[in-house]
XYZ file of C-alpha atoms in Angstrom:
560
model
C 165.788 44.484 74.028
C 162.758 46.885 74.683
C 165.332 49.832 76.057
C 168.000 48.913 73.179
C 165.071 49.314 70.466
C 164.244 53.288 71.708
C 168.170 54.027 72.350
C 168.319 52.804 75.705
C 167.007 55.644 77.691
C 164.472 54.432 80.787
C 162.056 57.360 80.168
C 160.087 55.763 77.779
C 159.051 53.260 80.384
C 158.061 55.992 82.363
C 155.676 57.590 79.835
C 154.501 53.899 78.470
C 153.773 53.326 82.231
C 151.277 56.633 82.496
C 150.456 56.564 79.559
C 148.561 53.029 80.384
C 147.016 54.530 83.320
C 145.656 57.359 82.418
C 143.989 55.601 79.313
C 142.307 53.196 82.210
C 141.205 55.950 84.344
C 139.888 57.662 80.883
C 138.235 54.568 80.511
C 136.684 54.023 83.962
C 134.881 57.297 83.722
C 133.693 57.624 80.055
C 132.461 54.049 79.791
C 131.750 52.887 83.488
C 131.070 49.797 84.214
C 127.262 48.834 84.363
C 126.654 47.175 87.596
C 128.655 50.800 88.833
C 126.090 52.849 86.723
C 122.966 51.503 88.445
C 124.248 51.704 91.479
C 125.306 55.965 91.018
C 121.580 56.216 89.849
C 120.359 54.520 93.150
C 122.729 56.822 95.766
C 122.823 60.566 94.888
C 122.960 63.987 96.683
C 120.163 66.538 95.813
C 120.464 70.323 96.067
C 116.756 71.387 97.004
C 115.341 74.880 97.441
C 112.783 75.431 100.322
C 111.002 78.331 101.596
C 112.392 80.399 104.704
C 110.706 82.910 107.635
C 108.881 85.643 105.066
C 108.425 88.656 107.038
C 105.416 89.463 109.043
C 102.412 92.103 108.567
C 101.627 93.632 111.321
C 98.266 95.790 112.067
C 98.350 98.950 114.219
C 98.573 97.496 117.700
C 101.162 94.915 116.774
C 98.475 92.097 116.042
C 99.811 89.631 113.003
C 98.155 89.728 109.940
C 100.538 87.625 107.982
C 103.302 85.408 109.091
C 105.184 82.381 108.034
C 104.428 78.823 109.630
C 106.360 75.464 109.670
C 104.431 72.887 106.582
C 104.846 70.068 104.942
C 106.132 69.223 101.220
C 106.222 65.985 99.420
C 108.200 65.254 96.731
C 108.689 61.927 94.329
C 111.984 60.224 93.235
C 110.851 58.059 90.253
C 113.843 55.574 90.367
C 112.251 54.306 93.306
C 108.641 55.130 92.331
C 106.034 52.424 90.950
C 103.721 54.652 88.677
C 100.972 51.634 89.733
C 100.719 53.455 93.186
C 99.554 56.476 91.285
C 95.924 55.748 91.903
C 96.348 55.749 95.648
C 96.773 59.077 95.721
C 93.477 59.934 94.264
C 91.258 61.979 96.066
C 94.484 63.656 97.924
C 95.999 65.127 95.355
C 94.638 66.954 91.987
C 93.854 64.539 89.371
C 96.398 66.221 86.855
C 99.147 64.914 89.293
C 97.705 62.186 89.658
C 97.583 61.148 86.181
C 101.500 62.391 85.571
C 102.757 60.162 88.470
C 100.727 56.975 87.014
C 103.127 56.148 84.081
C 106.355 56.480 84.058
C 108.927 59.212 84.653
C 112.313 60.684 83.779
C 114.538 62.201 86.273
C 115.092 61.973 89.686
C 112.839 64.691 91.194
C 109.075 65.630 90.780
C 107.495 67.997 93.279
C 104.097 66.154 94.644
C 102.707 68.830 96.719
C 104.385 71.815 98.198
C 102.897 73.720 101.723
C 99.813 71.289 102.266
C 97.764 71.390 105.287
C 98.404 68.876 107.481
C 95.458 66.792 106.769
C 96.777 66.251 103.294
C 100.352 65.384 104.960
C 99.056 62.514 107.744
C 96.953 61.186 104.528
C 100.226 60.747 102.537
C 102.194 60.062 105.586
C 99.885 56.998 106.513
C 100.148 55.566 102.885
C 103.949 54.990 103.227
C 104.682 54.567 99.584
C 107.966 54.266 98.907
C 109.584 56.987 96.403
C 107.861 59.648 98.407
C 109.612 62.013 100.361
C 108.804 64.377 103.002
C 110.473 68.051 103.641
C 109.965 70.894 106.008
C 109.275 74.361 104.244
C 107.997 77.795 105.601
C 104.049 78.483 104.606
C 102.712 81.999 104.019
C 99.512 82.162 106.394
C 97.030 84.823 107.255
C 95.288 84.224 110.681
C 92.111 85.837 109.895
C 91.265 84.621 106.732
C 90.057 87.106 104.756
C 90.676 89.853 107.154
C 91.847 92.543 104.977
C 93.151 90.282 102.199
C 92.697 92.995 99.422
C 94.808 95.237 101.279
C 97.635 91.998 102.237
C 97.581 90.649 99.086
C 98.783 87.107 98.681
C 102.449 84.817 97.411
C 103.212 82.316 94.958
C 104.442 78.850 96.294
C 107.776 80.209 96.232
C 106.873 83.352 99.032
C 107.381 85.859 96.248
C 104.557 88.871 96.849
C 102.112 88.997 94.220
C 99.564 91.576 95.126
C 98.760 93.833 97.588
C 101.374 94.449 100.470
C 102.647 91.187 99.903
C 104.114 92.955 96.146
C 104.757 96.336 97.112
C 106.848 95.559 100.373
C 108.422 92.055 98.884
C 111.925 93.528 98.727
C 111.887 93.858 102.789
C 109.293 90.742 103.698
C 110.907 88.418 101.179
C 113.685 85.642 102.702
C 115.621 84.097 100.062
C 115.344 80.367 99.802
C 117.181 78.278 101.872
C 119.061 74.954 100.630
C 118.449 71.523 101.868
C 121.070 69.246 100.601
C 119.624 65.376 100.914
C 121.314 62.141 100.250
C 119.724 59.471 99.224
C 121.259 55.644 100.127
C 120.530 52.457 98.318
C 117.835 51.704 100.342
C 115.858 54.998 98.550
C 116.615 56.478 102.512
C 116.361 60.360 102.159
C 118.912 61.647 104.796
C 118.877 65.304 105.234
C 122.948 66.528 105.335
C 122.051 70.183 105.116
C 124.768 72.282 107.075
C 123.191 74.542 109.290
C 125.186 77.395 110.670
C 124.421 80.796 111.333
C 127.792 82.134 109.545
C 126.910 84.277 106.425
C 123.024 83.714 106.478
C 121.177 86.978 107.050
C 119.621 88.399 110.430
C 116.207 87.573 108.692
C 113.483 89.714 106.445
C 111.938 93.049 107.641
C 108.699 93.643 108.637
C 105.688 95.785 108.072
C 103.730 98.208 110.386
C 100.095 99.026 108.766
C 97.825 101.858 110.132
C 94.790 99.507 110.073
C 92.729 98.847 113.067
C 91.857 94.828 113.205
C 88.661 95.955 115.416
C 87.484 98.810 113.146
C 88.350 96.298 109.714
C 86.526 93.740 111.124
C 83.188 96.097 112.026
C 83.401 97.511 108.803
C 83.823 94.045 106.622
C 80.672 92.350 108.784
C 78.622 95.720 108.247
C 79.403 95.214 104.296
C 78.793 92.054 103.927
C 75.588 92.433 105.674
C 74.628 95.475 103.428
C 75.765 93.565 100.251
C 73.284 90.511 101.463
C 70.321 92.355 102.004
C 70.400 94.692 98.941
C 71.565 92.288 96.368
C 74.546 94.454 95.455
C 76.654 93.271 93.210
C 80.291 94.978 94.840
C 81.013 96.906 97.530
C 83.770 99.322 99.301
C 84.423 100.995 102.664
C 87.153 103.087 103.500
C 87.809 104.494 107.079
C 90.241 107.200 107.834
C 91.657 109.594 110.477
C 90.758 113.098 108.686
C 93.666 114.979 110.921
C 96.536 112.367 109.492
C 95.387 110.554 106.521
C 95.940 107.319 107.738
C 93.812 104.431 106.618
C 92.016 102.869 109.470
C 90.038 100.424 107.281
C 89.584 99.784 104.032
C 87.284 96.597 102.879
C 85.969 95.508 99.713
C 83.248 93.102 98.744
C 83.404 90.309 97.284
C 86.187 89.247 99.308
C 88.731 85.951 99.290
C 90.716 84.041 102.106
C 94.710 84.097 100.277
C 95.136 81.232 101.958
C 92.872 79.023 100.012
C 94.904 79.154 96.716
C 91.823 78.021 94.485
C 90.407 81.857 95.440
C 93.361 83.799 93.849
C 92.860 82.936 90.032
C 89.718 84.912 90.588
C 90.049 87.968 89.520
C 86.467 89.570 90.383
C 87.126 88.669 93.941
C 91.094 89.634 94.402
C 90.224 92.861 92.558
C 90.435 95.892 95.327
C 87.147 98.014 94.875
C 88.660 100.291 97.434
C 91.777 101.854 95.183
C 90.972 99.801 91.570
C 87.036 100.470 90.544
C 86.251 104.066 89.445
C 82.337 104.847 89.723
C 80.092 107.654 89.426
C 79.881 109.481 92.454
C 76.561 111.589 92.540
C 75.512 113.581 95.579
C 78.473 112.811 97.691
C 80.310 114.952 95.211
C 77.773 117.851 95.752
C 79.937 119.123 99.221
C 83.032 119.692 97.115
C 81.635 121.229 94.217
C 80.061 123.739 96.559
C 83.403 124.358 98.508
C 85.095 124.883 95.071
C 82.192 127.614 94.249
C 82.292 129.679 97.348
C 86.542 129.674 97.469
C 86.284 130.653 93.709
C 83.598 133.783 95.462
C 80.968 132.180 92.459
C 78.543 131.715 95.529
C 77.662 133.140 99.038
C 76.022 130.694 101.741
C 73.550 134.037 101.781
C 72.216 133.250 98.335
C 69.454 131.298 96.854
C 68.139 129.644 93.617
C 64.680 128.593 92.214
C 64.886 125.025 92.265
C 62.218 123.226 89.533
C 61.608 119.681 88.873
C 63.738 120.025 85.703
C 66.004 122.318 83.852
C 67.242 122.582 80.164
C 71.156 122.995 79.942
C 72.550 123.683 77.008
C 71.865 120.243 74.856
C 70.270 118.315 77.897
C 68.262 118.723 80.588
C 68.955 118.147 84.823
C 66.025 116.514 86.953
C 65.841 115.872 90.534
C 65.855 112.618 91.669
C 63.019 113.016 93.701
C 60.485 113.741 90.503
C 59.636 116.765 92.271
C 60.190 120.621 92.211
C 61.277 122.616 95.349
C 60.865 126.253 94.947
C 63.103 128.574 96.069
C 66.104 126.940 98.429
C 69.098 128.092 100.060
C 72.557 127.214 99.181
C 72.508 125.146 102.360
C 69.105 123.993 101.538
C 70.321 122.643 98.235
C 72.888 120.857 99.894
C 70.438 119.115 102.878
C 67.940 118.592 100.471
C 70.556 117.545 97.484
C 69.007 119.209 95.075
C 70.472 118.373 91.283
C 68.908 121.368 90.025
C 70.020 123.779 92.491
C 73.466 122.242 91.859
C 73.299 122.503 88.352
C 72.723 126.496 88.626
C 75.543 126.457 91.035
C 78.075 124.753 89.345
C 77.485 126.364 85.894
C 78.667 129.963 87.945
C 82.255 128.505 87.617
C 83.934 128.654 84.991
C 84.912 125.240 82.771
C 88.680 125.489 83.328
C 88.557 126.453 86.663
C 86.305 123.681 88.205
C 88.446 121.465 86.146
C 91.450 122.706 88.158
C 89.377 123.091 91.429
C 88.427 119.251 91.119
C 92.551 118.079 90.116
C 93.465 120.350 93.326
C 90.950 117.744 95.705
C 93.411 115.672 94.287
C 91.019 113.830 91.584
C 91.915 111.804 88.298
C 95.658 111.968 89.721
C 98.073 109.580 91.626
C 97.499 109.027 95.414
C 100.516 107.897 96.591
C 99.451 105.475 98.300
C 101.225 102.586 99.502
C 99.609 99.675 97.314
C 99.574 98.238 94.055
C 96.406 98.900 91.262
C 95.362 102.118 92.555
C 93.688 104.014 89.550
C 93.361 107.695 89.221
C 90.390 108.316 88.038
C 88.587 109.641 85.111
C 87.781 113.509 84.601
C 87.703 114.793 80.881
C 89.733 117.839 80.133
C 87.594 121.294 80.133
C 88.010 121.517 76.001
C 85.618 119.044 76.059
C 82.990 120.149 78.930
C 80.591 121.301 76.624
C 76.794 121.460 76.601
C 75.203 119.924 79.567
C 78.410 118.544 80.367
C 79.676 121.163 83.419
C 76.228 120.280 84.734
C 76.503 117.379 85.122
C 80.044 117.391 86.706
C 78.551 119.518 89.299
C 75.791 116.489 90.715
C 78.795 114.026 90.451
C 78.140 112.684 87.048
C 80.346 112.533 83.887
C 83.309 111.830 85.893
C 85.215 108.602 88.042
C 86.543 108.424 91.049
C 87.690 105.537 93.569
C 86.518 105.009 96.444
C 89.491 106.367 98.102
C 89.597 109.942 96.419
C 86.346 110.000 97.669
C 87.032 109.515 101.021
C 90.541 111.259 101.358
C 88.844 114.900 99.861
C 85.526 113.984 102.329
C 88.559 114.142 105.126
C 89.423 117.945 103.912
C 86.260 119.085 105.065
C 86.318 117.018 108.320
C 89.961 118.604 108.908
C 89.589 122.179 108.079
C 90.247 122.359 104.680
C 93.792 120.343 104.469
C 93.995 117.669 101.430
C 96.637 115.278 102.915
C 98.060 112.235 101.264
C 96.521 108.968 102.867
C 98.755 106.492 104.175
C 98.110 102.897 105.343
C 101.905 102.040 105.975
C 102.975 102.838 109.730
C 106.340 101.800 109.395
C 108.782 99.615 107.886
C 112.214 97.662 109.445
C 114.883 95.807 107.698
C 116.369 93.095 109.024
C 118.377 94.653 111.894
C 115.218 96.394 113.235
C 116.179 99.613 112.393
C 113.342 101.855 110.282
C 113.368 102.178 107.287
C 109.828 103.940 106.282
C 107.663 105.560 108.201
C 104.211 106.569 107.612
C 102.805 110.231 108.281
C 101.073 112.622 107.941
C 102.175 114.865 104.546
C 99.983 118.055 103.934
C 99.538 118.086 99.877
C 97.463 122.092 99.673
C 94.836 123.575 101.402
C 91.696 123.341 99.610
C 89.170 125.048 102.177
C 89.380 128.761 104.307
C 88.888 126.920 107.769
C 85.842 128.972 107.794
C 83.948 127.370 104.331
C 85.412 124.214 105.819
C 82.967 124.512 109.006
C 80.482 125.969 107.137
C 80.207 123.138 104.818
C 80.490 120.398 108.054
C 77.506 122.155 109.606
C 75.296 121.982 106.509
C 76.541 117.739 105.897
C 75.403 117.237 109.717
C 72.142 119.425 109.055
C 71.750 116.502 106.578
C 71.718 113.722 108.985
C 69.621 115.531 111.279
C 66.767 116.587 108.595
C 68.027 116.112 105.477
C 68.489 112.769 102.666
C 71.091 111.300 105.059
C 68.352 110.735 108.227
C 69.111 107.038 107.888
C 72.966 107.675 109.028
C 71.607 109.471 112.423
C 72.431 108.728 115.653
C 71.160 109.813 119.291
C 74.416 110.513 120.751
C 76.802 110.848 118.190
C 76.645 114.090 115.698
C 77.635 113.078 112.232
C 78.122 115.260 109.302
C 77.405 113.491 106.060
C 76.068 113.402 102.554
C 74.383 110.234 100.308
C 74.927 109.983 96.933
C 72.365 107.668 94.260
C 74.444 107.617 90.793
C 73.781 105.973 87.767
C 75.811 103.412 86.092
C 77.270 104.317 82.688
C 78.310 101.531 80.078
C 79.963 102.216 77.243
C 79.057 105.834 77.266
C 75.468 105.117 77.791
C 73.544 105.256 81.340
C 71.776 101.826 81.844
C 68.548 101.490 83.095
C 67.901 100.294 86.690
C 71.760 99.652 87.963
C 72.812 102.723 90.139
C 75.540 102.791 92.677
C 74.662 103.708 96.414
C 76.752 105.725 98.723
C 77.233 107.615 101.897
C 80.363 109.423 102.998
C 80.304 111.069 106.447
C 82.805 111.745 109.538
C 82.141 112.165 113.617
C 81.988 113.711 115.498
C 80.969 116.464 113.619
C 82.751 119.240 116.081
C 85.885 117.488 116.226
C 86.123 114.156 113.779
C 87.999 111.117 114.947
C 86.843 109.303 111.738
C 85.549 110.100 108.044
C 84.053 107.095 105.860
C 82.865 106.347 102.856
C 80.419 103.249 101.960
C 79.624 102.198 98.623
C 77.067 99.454 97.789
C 77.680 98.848 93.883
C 74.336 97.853 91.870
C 71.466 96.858 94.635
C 68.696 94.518 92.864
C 66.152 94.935 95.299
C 64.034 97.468 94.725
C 66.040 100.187 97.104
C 68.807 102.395 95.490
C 68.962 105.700 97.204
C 72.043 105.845 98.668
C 70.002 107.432 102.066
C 68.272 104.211 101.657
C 70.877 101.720 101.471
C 74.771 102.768 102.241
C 73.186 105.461 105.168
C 72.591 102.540 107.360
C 75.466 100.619 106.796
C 77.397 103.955 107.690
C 75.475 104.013 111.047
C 75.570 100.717 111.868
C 79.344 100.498 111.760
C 79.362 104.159 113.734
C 76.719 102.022 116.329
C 79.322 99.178 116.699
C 82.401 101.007 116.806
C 80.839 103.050 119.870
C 79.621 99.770 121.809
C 83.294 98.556 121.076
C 84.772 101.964 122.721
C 86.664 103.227 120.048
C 85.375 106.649 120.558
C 83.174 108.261 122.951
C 80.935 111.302 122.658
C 77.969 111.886 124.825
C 75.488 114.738 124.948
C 74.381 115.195 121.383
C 70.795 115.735 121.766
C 70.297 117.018 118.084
């Protein structure tokens, strides 16, 4: 009857027939059955992203200074989660996660606590609550603490580079996440079905090759912390360098931070690099290049001297010495030994405004150091339309300007060297994945700045100043160091404040052939020293004293 209705033809029963079916498959997955529902939310797979091998940091003799370490992550499932266990967790894990876990929760995935130490895992391990889940992830680490740590830097959670080397090298230390794929079974089981296979996956991140020497940074960051301590400074930088390459040997600032106590890094006084990010005034230390820009410019001859009162009027102000006394008649090299400001002053205003200006840009200050870190600053130095009145004056005692720690040090190293301004460096090398080298560190000449002759000339009169001069504190028996100390007051919104200055030594050795130049900086001492022969002098020897006893260089026979 059915066929005769729709002419007879069979086809109909055909299309009737899947026409049925498909509306009951339709059906099956748009309005599932309930008891089928509750059971899909109990068994599900989970596509999870954990971190891999980062690349390590390396020092100069191959020592690790960052690397990546096995740790554990925990992370919740609320379908089989009871928010009442919440409160068991307290005292393990921050109270803010504590208080989100204690009611209830949408979803199917909450992470508890990612990279914990493993004191933190065998607490949550032993509670065995069920809805918790353990996973194995890749931790950032850094051996020695804070070894260095302004220079390394520090990750995010994820092993993304957020300072330091860890940011500037993260294209070639960075591993992409990997993927764990986990099942879960009725039972709230987490099975782990990840596929692992080397097909397709990269060789693995790159590394980086510093020029830093772990024994020298770890002299220099004891020696600063000391000096901080007993001066009651309020910051701190020393940077070590090899004057005949550039390359950064050690570079420490105060105060310091461990990267991998995460609490330290929302602190920005302490992850702040003194070293390549604080400009200060220099004072004295600035004196040697000022001088070497004079006599290459022929606006002074070593043969020459200058009265030297307690105080002279320039222009609208006036230039003391620091020692509230007057000296007479001095050399040019006595001016230097002694550090006279007055002296200076009558030096420096022989050269013309525009070219000191230039002079100073060509020892590479106030511009870009190409160095191979993040937050280095340039540097403040005004343009010479607006060096009037007592301002070329005070330019010429290392006043009225900024510099970091690091200009300092890197134009100090163009005296040590002969007169050869070279870009520092504290990257050695860098290799992909495959090994293979894909930066390399080295020495890169940027101008001579110094005749080889006013070079030696000038290194003579700095180690004069050890041996007699404001830098006696820096001297040692059997060493011969050239150097020169620097006491500068601290400006504040264009106005010098009373009682903060900022102490300072820069130096090299030996002074007939330097292995090293280095500059310390104690920022604001409180306790009644300042001069910089006072307080960063002995810090300077001290670290020369050490590295000696720890054979990093040798040289007998100085009897000076």
């Amino acid at each position: 009857m059915l066929l005769k209705r729709f002419g007879g033809s069979p086809w109909f029963l055909v299309f009737l027939f899947f026409a049925v079916l498909f509306w009951r498959v339709a059906s099956l997955q748009l309005f599932p059955d309930p008891r089928v529902e509750k059971q899909s939310r109990r068994q599900y797979w989970s596509r999870v992203p954990v971190s891999t091998n980062r690349g390590s940091i390396l020092d100069a003799n191959g020592n690790a200074l960052a690397l990546s370490i096995p740790s554990s992550s925990f992370f919740l499932d609320p379908a089989f989660w009871d928010p009442s266990n919440g409160s068991k967790l307290r005292n393990i894990l921050p109270d803010s996660i504590v208080a989100t876990i204690s009611s209830a929760m949408p979803g199917r995935f909450f992470w508890l606590a990612r990279k914990v130490d493993e004191e933190t895992a065998a607490k949550i391990r032993t509670l065995n609550l069920k809805g918790i889940y353990e996973i194995s992830e890749k931790k950032r680490l850094y051996p020695n603490r804070s070894l260095l740590s302004h220079v390394l830097g520090f990750c995010d959670v994820d092993d993304r580079g957020l300072s330091g080397i860890e940011m500037v090298w993260d294209k070639v230390l960075f591993s992409p996440p990997g993927i764990k794929i986990l099942a879960k079974e009725s039972s709230g089981r987490t099975l782990d079905i990840s596929r692992h296979s080397d097909e397709g996956i990269p060789a693995g991140p790159g590394s980086v090759r510093l020029t830093i020497d772990s024994r020298i940074q770890f002299i220099v960051e004891k020696r600063l912390d000391e000096g901080i301590a007993e001066h009651g400074a309020k910051w701190g930088s020393i940077v070590c360098m090899d004057p005949e390459t550039g390359a950064i040997v050690a570079m420490a600032s105060w105060p310091s931070f461990d990267p991998n106590v995460r609490d330290n890094l929302t602190n920005m006084k302490r992850i702040a690099n003194n070293s390549t990010g604080r400009t200060y005034e220099p004072g004295s230390t600035f004196k040697p290049i000022v001088l070497g820009i004079a006599m290459e410019k022929g606006s002074v001859r070593g043969s020459e001297s200058f009265n030297c009162p307690y105080r002279i009027k320039v222009a609208d102000g006036h230039i003391s010495e620091a020692s509230n006394r007057s000296y007479g008649r001095l050399s040019v090299s006595e001016i230097l030994i002694k550090s006279s400001n007055t002296g200076m002053a009558q030096i420096g205003l022989r050269v013309k405004p525009f070219d000191m200006y230039h002079g100073v840009r060509e020892w590479g200050f106030s511009k870009p150091l190409e160095v191979e870190l993040n937050g280095v600053e340039d540097g403040l130095l005004a343009t010479p339309e607006q060096w009037r009145g007592v301002v070329p004056s005070n330019i010429s005692i290392g006043q009225g300007l900024a510099v970091t720690p690091l200009h300092l040090a890197n134009a100090m190293a163009a005296i040590a060297n002969g007169g050869f301004l070279l870009r520092p460096f504290i990257v050695s090398e860098v290799k992909d994945s495959t090994g293979r080298i894909i930066y390399k560190g080295e020495r890169k000449l940027v101008r001579e700045v110094l005749s080889p002759k006013t070079a030696s000339w000038l290194s003579s009169i700095m180690n004069e100043s050890v041996k007699s001069g404001t830098g006696k504190m820096a001297r040692l028996p059997y060493v011969s160091i050239a150097g020169k100390t620097g006491t500068a007051q601290v400006a504040e919104k264009g106005e010098y404040k009373k009682g903060k200055w900022v102490s300072s030594f820069a130096g090299f050795w030996p002074e007939e052939n330097p292995d090293y130049v280095m500059l310390v900086v104690i920022g604001e001492p409180s306790k009644g020293k300042y001069y910089g022969g006072d307080v960063a002098a002995p810090v300077f020897r001290r670290i020369v004293e050490d590295m000696f006893q720890t054979g990093l260089f040798a040289c007998i026979g100085w009897g000076g």
